[in-house]
Amino acid sequence: MRSTVKFADLVALSKHDRADALQSLFPFGGLMERDGRHMRDADRNKLIRAAFKEAEKAGTIPQSVKVSVRSPHAGSVTVEIQAVPFLIPNPENVRWQEDNPHSVPAYDAPFEAKEWRTDAAQALRDILETIASQWRYDKSDSMTDYFDTNYYLHIRFSLELERAHKEWILSVPRSVTIKPKGIMGKPARVANRRTEVRAEALEEAHAEVCTEVRATVNGPAVVEASAPEVTTGAAALRIESYSEKSIIVKGETLAHKDRIKSAVSGLAPFWHRQAVGWIFPTSRESEARASLADLLCGFDTPPAGPDDGPGNGKPESDGHNSAEESTNAAPPPEVFGNQSKLFAIADRIEARAQGILSRDRLTNTPRRVSIAASVEADAQSQITLARTLRAIGEAQKDGTAGLLAKLSTAKQAELFRSLIRRARYKADSGLSYSEQLDRKGRKASEADLIHIDFPKDDDGHRLRAMGILTTGQLRQAAARFVELSSEAPKADPIKAALRDLVGRKIPGFFRTPADLARRVVDLLDLQPGHSVLEPSAGAGDIADAMAETVGRDGVTVLEINGTLCGLLQAKGYTVAGRDFFDHVGLYDRIGMNPPFEGLADTDHVRRAFGMLKPGGRLVAIMAESPFFRSDRKAEEFRTWLDGVGGTSERLPAGSFQESGTGVATRIVVIDA
C-alpha cells in the first residue's frame, strides 16, 4: 500500500506521531526481501529515486523538492536535498544566533528559537529517511560495538541551500515577522523547471513579501511577512547580442516554453540550447525573427488554462492600499533550485584553498612534513579545479563549451578529472616504473582518452543529467575538459627543499636559528657594498640575513654537501665552490657556522681569518669545546685567538635546541 497522506498533514503531527505514521506507510526494511537483501549500490539508489518520485506524485513529498541520491562510498547512501519550497532554517533561531553568537540555543534561546530547522524541513528529512530505509537491515549492537547493516544512510540539506536561506532571513528587516510556512501551501511553479535552468532564467521570477499591517493601540505597527512566493508571469520575448558572432533568444517562461521551442526547432542544427535561452549565429538573425514573429509581436502570453490562478505566476492582490507599509525581499535563486554559478563556486573553492596554503604548519618531523605536503597538494589541486571551472564558465558564456554546456557543479568537474586520471593510468600501465614517473602530471592526450568508458553507477546518472549519453559523447566532453583545464600551480622549490632536509642526517649540519643568524649579522656591522662570504652556508640561514643588506648577488656561498647546494641554488645563490679550503679570495666580512666535529671549527675559523681584507671582520659560531679542552689543538687555538685579538661570548644554553642539538656554543668576533 502506498501513501495517501499529504505533506502538510505530516508536518502538523508531532515528531513521535509522524514517526509512527511514516513507519506504517514505509516500514523499515519492508522492501528488502522483495528486491533482494544484497544489491549493487546503483540498483538500490535507482529504487530509492523511484520511491521518492512515487511519494511526490502522492503528495507526501512536495512536488518542488529536488534531491540527489548517490553512494560516495560502498555501503552508503547519501540523500542531498537541493531545492525546497519552504524555508529550512528557523527564522527565530537564525536571528537569535546572530544576536547571541557565543550562546548555545539549546540552553539559552527562548522556546521559539531553540529548533534550528523549521517543522517542514524536519518533516521532509524524516520522510526521506523513512522511504530510503525500506531496503535496509540493521542488526548492530551499540553496547558491544557490533555493526551489521547493508548500508548506512545520510540525509542532509545542501550547504549552499542552507546558507542561501540564512542570508535571505538576515536580509529581511527585524520589524518583519517571517512565516516559514507561507510558501508551503502553494509551491512555486518555477521549482518544477529542469535543474539546468540558470540564474538569468530565474530573473523572470520575482519574490514578494506579503505584508499585513495591524494597528496597535500604543506603539508602532507590526509588519508580518510570509516567506517569499515566486511568480513566473510571462515575460516579453527578447533577442539580444550574445557575442561578436551570435545572438540569444531570451524570455522563456514555463507558460510558453514549448511554443518557443517548436518555433526555433526548424532552425536546427544551427541553434544551440543554453540555460538562459537559445543561441544562433548572427547571420541567421533574420530567420530567427521570422520564426518567432508571432511571439515577438506581443502574443507571447498563452491563453488562460488550467494552470492559471494562485501559484501560476500571476501576482494576487493583497487588498491593501499603497499607504500601507510593505517589504520586498528577493530570496536567493538557490531557494527554488540548485542554480550554482561556476564563477561563484570557483571563487569559493580558491579562497578556501588559498586560506589553507597561507597557514603556518609545524614541519619539524618527517611525519609532519608528509602531512603538510599532502594538505598543500590537495589545496593546489583545488586551485587548479577553481581555475578550470572559470575557464568552463567563460566557454559557456561564449557558446564554445560544447558538451560541457550543462556542467554546473564542482562535483561534475571532479568526475571528469577522475575519469581522465584513470584513463591516463590505464594508458601508462604497460610502461616501466621510470617511464611512468617521467609521464606523471602530463596533460591527457587523445591516446589516453580512448580508455574512458561510460560508467554504470551513480557517475553515469550524473553524466546523463548533463546530456552526455554515450561513450563517444563522454570522450568528446573529456577532450574539451582537457583543453579548458588549468595547469597545476608549481610547488615552491625552496619550501620543498627545506622540508626534504627534515629528518635527514647530514654530517656536521645543524641549521642556524633565525635569531642567532640575525645576531651574527649585527656583530658583522655589515654595510652596503661590502664583499661577503659564508664558507659553510648549509641551508643559507646566515646568508639570507646578510643578503638583506648587500643582496643575494653580494653574498658568496660555499657548501660541500650536494643536497644543500641544491637548496642554496633554489634560493637564488650562486655556489662559488664546494671545498672551503680550496677557495681563494678576500672579503670585507665573513659570517659562518662551521661544523664542530673533531674541533673542525677551529680549522675553519683560522682559514677564514686568512681571507679577510685589511679592516675586515669575521664572526663565527663555534662549539664550547675548543675553549676548555686541554689537548694540543684546543690550546693552540686559544693561543692563536688571543694573538689576533679575537673575543668570544658564551651563548645561552639551548641556543640550537630547535635545530635538534643541545651542544654548548660560543660566538667569536675577530677583526683583521
Short mmCIF file of C-alpha atoms in Angstrom, two decimals, residues 83-394:
data_model
loop_
_atom_site.label_atom_id
_atom_site.label_comp_id
_atom_site.label_asym_id
_atom_site.label_seq_id
_atom_site.Cartn_x
_atom_site.Cartn_y
_atom_site.Cartn_z
CA ALA A 83 15.71 22.58 -3.51
CA VAL A 84 12.63 23.04 -1.32
CA PRO A 85 9.51 25.26 -1.49
CA PHE A 86 9.86 26.44 2.12
CA LEU A 87 12.50 27.82 4.43
CA ILE A 88 14.91 25.36 6.00
CA PRO A 89 16.32 27.36 8.96
CA ASN A 90 14.00 28.55 11.70
CA PRO A 91 14.00 32.36 11.25
CA GLU A 92 13.77 32.96 15.01
CA ASN A 93 16.78 30.71 15.60
CA VAL A 94 18.84 32.41 12.87
CA ARG A 95 18.12 35.88 14.20
CA TRP A 96 18.74 34.84 17.81
CA GLN A 97 22.11 33.27 16.95
CA GLU A 98 23.08 36.40 15.04
CA ASP A 99 22.42 38.44 18.19
CA ASN A 100 23.99 35.87 20.56
CA PRO A 101 26.96 34.31 18.73
CA HIS A 102 28.57 32.94 21.90
CA SER A 103 25.47 31.29 23.39
CA VAL A 104 24.03 27.80 22.92
CA PRO A 105 20.46 27.83 21.53
CA ALA A 106 19.51 24.52 23.18
CA TYR A 107 20.15 26.03 26.63
CA ASP A 108 19.84 29.80 26.32
CA ALA A 109 17.41 30.54 23.48
CA PRO A 110 13.70 31.17 24.04
CA PHE A 111 11.33 28.34 23.14
CA GLU A 112 10.52 29.59 19.64
CA ALA A 113 14.24 29.88 18.76
CA LYS A 114 15.54 26.56 20.12
CA GLU A 115 15.00 24.49 16.97
CA TRP A 116 17.44 25.13 14.11
CA ARG A 117 15.16 23.82 11.36
CA THR A 118 11.55 24.60 10.59
CA ASP A 119 8.87 21.93 11.13
CA ALA A 120 8.51 21.50 7.37
CA ALA A 121 12.25 20.95 6.90
CA GLN A 122 12.41 18.40 9.70
CA ALA A 123 9.32 16.62 8.39
CA LEU A 124 10.82 16.39 4.90
CA ARG A 125 14.02 14.94 6.33
CA ASP A 126 12.03 12.33 8.31
CA ILE A 127 10.00 11.37 5.23
CA LEU A 128 13.05 10.91 3.01
CA GLU A 129 14.88 8.92 5.67
CA THR A 130 11.93 6.60 6.22
CA ILE A 131 11.39 5.99 2.49
CA ALA A 132 15.09 5.35 1.86
CA SER A 133 15.26 2.88 4.78
CA GLN A 134 12.82 0.41 3.22
CA TRP A 135 15.75 -1.64 1.82
CA ARG A 136 17.85 -1.63 4.99
CA TYR A 137 18.51 -4.22 7.63
CA ASP A 138 20.34 -3.31 10.82
CA LYS A 139 21.45 -5.89 13.39
CA SER A 140 24.03 -3.64 15.02
CA ASP A 141 24.52 -3.54 18.77
CA SER A 142 25.88 -0.25 20.05
CA MET A 143 26.53 -1.74 23.51
CA THR A 144 29.14 -4.14 22.10
CA ASP A 145 30.29 -2.01 19.13
CA TYR A 146 28.93 -4.67 16.77
CA PHE A 147 27.92 -3.25 13.39
CA ASP A 148 25.92 -5.28 10.87
CA THR A 149 23.96 -3.34 8.25
CA ASN A 150 23.80 -3.44 4.47
CA TYR A 151 24.17 0.33 4.03
CA TYR A 152 24.47 3.50 6.06
CA LEU A 153 22.04 6.30 5.28
CA HIS A 154 22.75 10.04 5.44
CA ILE A 155 20.06 12.67 4.82
CA ARG A 156 21.30 16.23 4.53
CA PHE A 157 20.40 19.60 3.10
CA SER A 158 22.76 21.19 0.61
CA LEU A 159 25.15 23.53 2.46
CA GLU A 160 24.74 26.17 -0.25
CA LEU A 161 20.97 25.93 0.08
CA GLU A 162 21.02 26.35 3.87
CA ARG A 163 23.47 29.23 3.60
CA ALA A 164 21.30 30.97 1.00
CA HIS A 165 18.21 30.65 3.21
CA LYS A 166 20.09 32.03 6.20
CA GLU A 167 21.39 35.00 4.24
CA TRP A 168 17.88 35.75 2.98
CA ILE A 169 16.47 35.64 6.51
CA LEU A 170 19.13 38.06 7.75
CA SER A 171 18.41 40.41 4.84
CA VAL A 172 14.78 40.87 5.93
CA PRO A 173 14.31 43.78 8.41
CA ARG A 174 13.86 42.78 12.04
CA SER A 175 10.49 44.54 12.09
CA VAL A 176 9.21 41.86 9.70
CA THR A 177 7.99 38.59 11.18
CA ILE A 178 8.83 35.80 8.75
CA LYS A 179 6.31 32.97 8.41
CA PRO A 180 8.28 29.96 7.18
CA LYS A 181 5.17 28.02 6.17
CA GLY A 182 3.94 30.81 3.92
CA ILE A 183 5.01 29.28 0.63
CA MET A 184 4.46 25.69 1.61
CA GLY A 185 0.77 25.79 0.80
CA LYS A 186 1.19 26.76 -2.84
CA PRO A 187 4.58 25.66 -4.20
CA ALA A 188 6.18 27.96 -6.74
CA ARG A 189 5.87 26.81 -10.34
CA VAL A 190 9.46 27.79 -11.05
CA ALA A 191 10.69 24.94 -8.86
CA ASN A 192 9.34 22.46 -11.41
CA ARG A 193 11.84 23.56 -14.03
CA ARG A 194 14.64 21.28 -15.03
CA THR A 195 17.76 21.64 -12.92
CA GLU A 196 19.81 23.13 -15.75
CA VAL A 197 17.91 26.44 -15.60
CA ARG A 198 20.42 29.10 -14.62
CA ALA A 199 20.29 32.36 -12.77
CA GLU A 200 19.25 34.51 -15.72
CA ALA A 201 16.14 32.43 -16.33
CA LEU A 202 15.22 32.96 -12.69
CA GLU A 203 15.38 36.73 -13.15
CA GLU A 204 11.87 36.44 -14.57
CA ALA A 205 10.69 35.14 -11.21
CA HIS A 206 10.36 37.79 -8.55
CA ALA A 207 9.52 37.39 -4.87
CA GLU A 208 7.13 39.46 -2.87
CA VAL A 209 6.86 39.56 0.87
CA CYS A 210 3.17 39.80 1.57
CA THR A 211 2.52 42.19 4.40
CA GLU A 212 -0.31 42.71 6.76
CA VAL A 213 -0.43 45.78 8.98
CA ARG A 214 -2.14 45.53 12.29
CA ALA A 215 -2.87 48.75 14.10
CA THR A 216 -1.86 48.82 17.71
CA VAL A 217 -3.24 50.99 20.45
CA ASN A 218 0.21 52.09 21.61
CA GLY A 219 3.44 51.75 19.66
CA PRO A 220 4.38 51.22 16.03
CA ALA A 221 2.60 48.96 13.60
CA VAL A 222 3.75 45.33 13.41
CA VAL A 223 4.51 44.02 9.95
CA GLU A 224 4.08 40.29 9.41
CA ALA A 225 5.65 38.74 6.33
CA SER A 226 5.30 35.34 4.83
CA ALA A 227 8.21 33.59 3.22
CA PRO A 228 8.76 34.60 -0.42
CA GLU A 229 6.40 33.32 -3.08
CA VAL A 230 7.81 33.16 -6.58
CA THR A 231 5.80 34.34 -9.54
CA THR A 232 6.50 33.39 -13.13
CA GLY A 233 4.36 35.61 -15.25
CA ALA A 234 5.03 35.58 -18.96
CA ALA A 235 7.87 37.92 -19.89
CA ALA A 236 8.37 39.68 -23.21
CA LEU A 237 10.48 37.72 -25.65
CA ARG A 238 13.85 39.36 -26.35
CA ILE A 239 16.55 38.85 -28.98
CA GLU A 240 19.88 40.23 -27.81
CA SER A 241 23.54 40.11 -28.80
CA TYR A 242 25.32 37.20 -27.09
CA SER A 243 28.83 37.51 -28.52
CA GLU A 244 30.54 39.01 -31.55
CA LYS A 245 29.22 36.22 -33.77
CA SER A 246 26.00 35.13 -32.07
CA ILE A 247 22.64 36.29 -30.74
CA ILE A 248 20.44 34.86 -27.98
CA VAL A 249 16.68 34.48 -27.67
CA LYS A 250 15.65 35.12 -24.06
CA GLY A 251 12.45 35.43 -22.09
CA GLU A 252 11.44 31.79 -21.66
CA THR A 253 8.78 31.09 -19.06
CA LEU A 254 7.02 27.90 -18.17
CA ALA A 255 3.84 29.09 -19.82
CA HIS A 256 5.18 29.43 -23.36
CA LYS A 257 8.38 27.35 -23.25
CA ASP A 258 7.07 24.72 -25.63
CA ARG A 259 5.85 27.31 -28.13
CA ILE A 260 9.32 28.89 -28.34
CA LYS A 261 10.96 25.51 -28.68
CA SER A 262 8.66 24.47 -31.51
CA ALA A 263 9.24 27.82 -33.24
CA VAL A 264 13.04 27.53 -33.25
CA SER A 265 13.21 23.79 -33.90
CA GLY A 266 13.01 24.44 -37.65
CA LEU A 267 16.35 26.25 -37.48
CA ALA A 268 18.22 23.21 -36.19
CA PRO A 269 21.02 22.21 -36.26
CA PHE A 270 22.23 25.79 -36.22
CA TRP A 271 20.75 26.76 -32.89
CA HIS A 272 22.22 25.82 -29.51
CA ARG A 273 20.15 25.49 -26.33
CA GLN A 274 21.60 27.23 -23.27
CA ALA A 275 20.14 27.59 -19.79
CA VAL A 276 19.44 31.26 -20.40
CA GLY A 277 17.89 30.84 -23.85
CA TRP A 278 18.63 29.82 -27.46
CA ILE A 279 21.81 30.88 -29.25
CA PHE A 280 22.01 31.46 -33.02
CA PRO A 281 24.75 32.70 -35.35
CA THR A 282 24.35 36.40 -36.12
CA SER A 283 23.98 35.51 -39.80
CA ARG A 284 20.70 33.75 -39.01
CA GLU A 285 19.08 36.57 -37.01
CA SER A 286 16.56 37.32 -39.75
CA GLU A 287 15.47 33.65 -39.85
CA ALA A 288 15.13 33.57 -36.07
CA ARG A 289 12.98 36.69 -36.05
CA ALA A 290 10.79 35.28 -38.82
CA SER A 291 10.28 32.02 -36.92
CA LEU A 292 9.39 33.90 -33.74
CA ALA A 293 7.30 36.59 -35.42
CA ASP A 294 4.09 35.74 -33.55
CA LEU A 295 5.73 35.82 -30.17
CA LEU A 296 7.72 38.98 -30.93
CA CYS A 297 4.51 40.77 -31.98
CA GLY A 298 3.18 40.55 -28.44
CA PHE A 299 1.37 37.23 -28.49
CA ASP A 300 3.87 35.80 -26.01
CA THR A 301 1.33 35.11 -23.28
CA PRO A 302 -0.64 31.91 -23.95
CA PRO A 303 -4.35 31.82 -23.28
CA ALA A 304 -5.56 31.05 -19.79
CA GLY A 305 -5.53 27.39 -18.94
CA PRO A 306 -5.95 25.03 -16.04
CA ASP A 307 -2.71 26.25 -14.52
CA ASP A 308 -3.94 29.82 -14.17
CA GLY A 309 -4.82 31.00 -10.72
CA PRO A 310 -2.94 31.04 -7.41
CA GLY A 311 0.64 29.91 -7.79
CA ASN A 312 0.65 30.19 -11.60
CA GLY A 313 2.95 33.17 -11.68
CA LYS A 314 0.29 35.95 -11.60
CA PRO A 315 0.54 38.19 -8.53
CA GLU A 316 -2.51 38.28 -6.34
CA SER A 317 -3.82 41.48 -4.79
CA ASP A 318 -3.37 41.66 -1.05
CA GLY A 319 -6.25 44.08 -0.58
CA HIS A 320 -4.16 46.91 0.89
CA ASN A 321 -3.69 50.43 -0.43
CA SER A 322 -0.34 51.97 -1.26
CA ALA A 323 -0.21 53.91 2.00
CA GLU A 324 0.24 50.75 3.99
CA GLU A 325 3.75 49.57 4.81
CA SER A 326 5.19 46.73 2.74
CA THR A 327 8.51 44.98 2.47
CA ASN A 328 10.02 43.46 -0.66
CA ALA A 329 12.83 40.95 -0.18
CA ALA A 330 14.04 38.80 -3.05
CA PRO A 331 15.15 35.32 -1.97
CA PRO A 332 18.33 33.84 -3.40
CA PRO A 333 17.73 31.69 -6.50
CA GLU A 334 19.08 28.65 -4.63
CA VAL A 335 15.89 28.65 -2.55
CA PHE A 336 13.99 27.25 -5.51
CA GLY A 337 16.62 25.21 -7.31
CA ASN A 338 20.24 24.26 -7.47
CA GLN A 339 21.33 27.27 -9.58
CA SER A 340 25.03 27.30 -8.71
CA LYS A 341 27.17 29.60 -10.81
CA LEU A 342 30.57 28.33 -11.86
CA PHE A 343 32.29 31.62 -11.19
CA ALA A 344 30.91 31.84 -7.65
CA ILE A 345 31.85 28.22 -7.00
CA ALA A 346 35.36 28.82 -8.32
CA ASP A 347 35.84 31.90 -6.14
CA ARG A 348 34.70 29.99 -3.07
CA ILE A 349 36.94 26.98 -3.78
CA GLU A 350 40.04 29.09 -4.49
CA ALA A 351 39.54 31.32 -1.44
CA ARG A 352 39.30 28.26 0.79
CA ALA A 353 42.40 26.69 -0.81
CA GLN A 354 44.44 29.89 -0.51
CA GLY A 355 43.49 30.05 3.16
CA ILE A 356 44.84 26.53 3.64
CA LEU A 357 48.10 27.39 1.88
CA SER A 358 48.62 30.53 3.99
CA ARG A 359 48.51 28.71 7.32
CA ASP A 360 51.71 28.04 9.25
CA ARG A 361 52.34 24.36 9.94
CA LEU A 362 54.85 22.55 12.10
CA THR A 363 57.30 20.67 9.89
CA ASN A 364 59.90 19.61 12.44
CA THR A 365 59.41 15.86 11.96
CA PRO A 366 59.19 13.71 8.82
CA ARG A 367 55.58 12.77 9.63
CA ARG A 368 54.52 16.42 9.98
CA VAL A 369 56.33 17.24 6.75
CA SER A 370 54.39 14.49 4.98
CA ILE A 371 51.06 15.70 6.38
CA ALA A 372 51.77 19.33 5.46
CA ALA A 373 52.84 18.36 1.94
CA SER A 374 49.69 16.28 1.45
CA VAL A 375 47.40 19.07 2.69
CA GLU A 376 49.07 21.66 0.48
CA ALA A 377 48.99 19.36 -2.55
CA ASP A 378 45.23 18.97 -2.08
CA ALA A 379 44.88 22.76 -1.81
CA GLN A 380 46.85 23.23 -5.03
CA SER A 381 44.58 20.69 -6.71
CA GLN A 382 41.54 22.70 -5.58
CA ILE A 383 43.05 25.88 -7.03
CA THR A 384 43.50 24.06 -10.33
CA LEU A 385 39.85 22.94 -10.17
CA ALA A 386 38.68 26.51 -9.50
CA ARG A 387 40.60 27.89 -12.47
CA THR A 388 39.24 25.12 -14.68
CA LEU A 389 35.68 25.94 -13.60
CA ARG A 390 36.25 29.59 -14.55
CA ALA A 391 37.53 28.55 -17.97
CA ILE A 392 34.45 26.35 -18.49
CA GLY A 393 32.20 29.20 -17.37
CA GLU A 394 33.81 31.52 -19.92
#
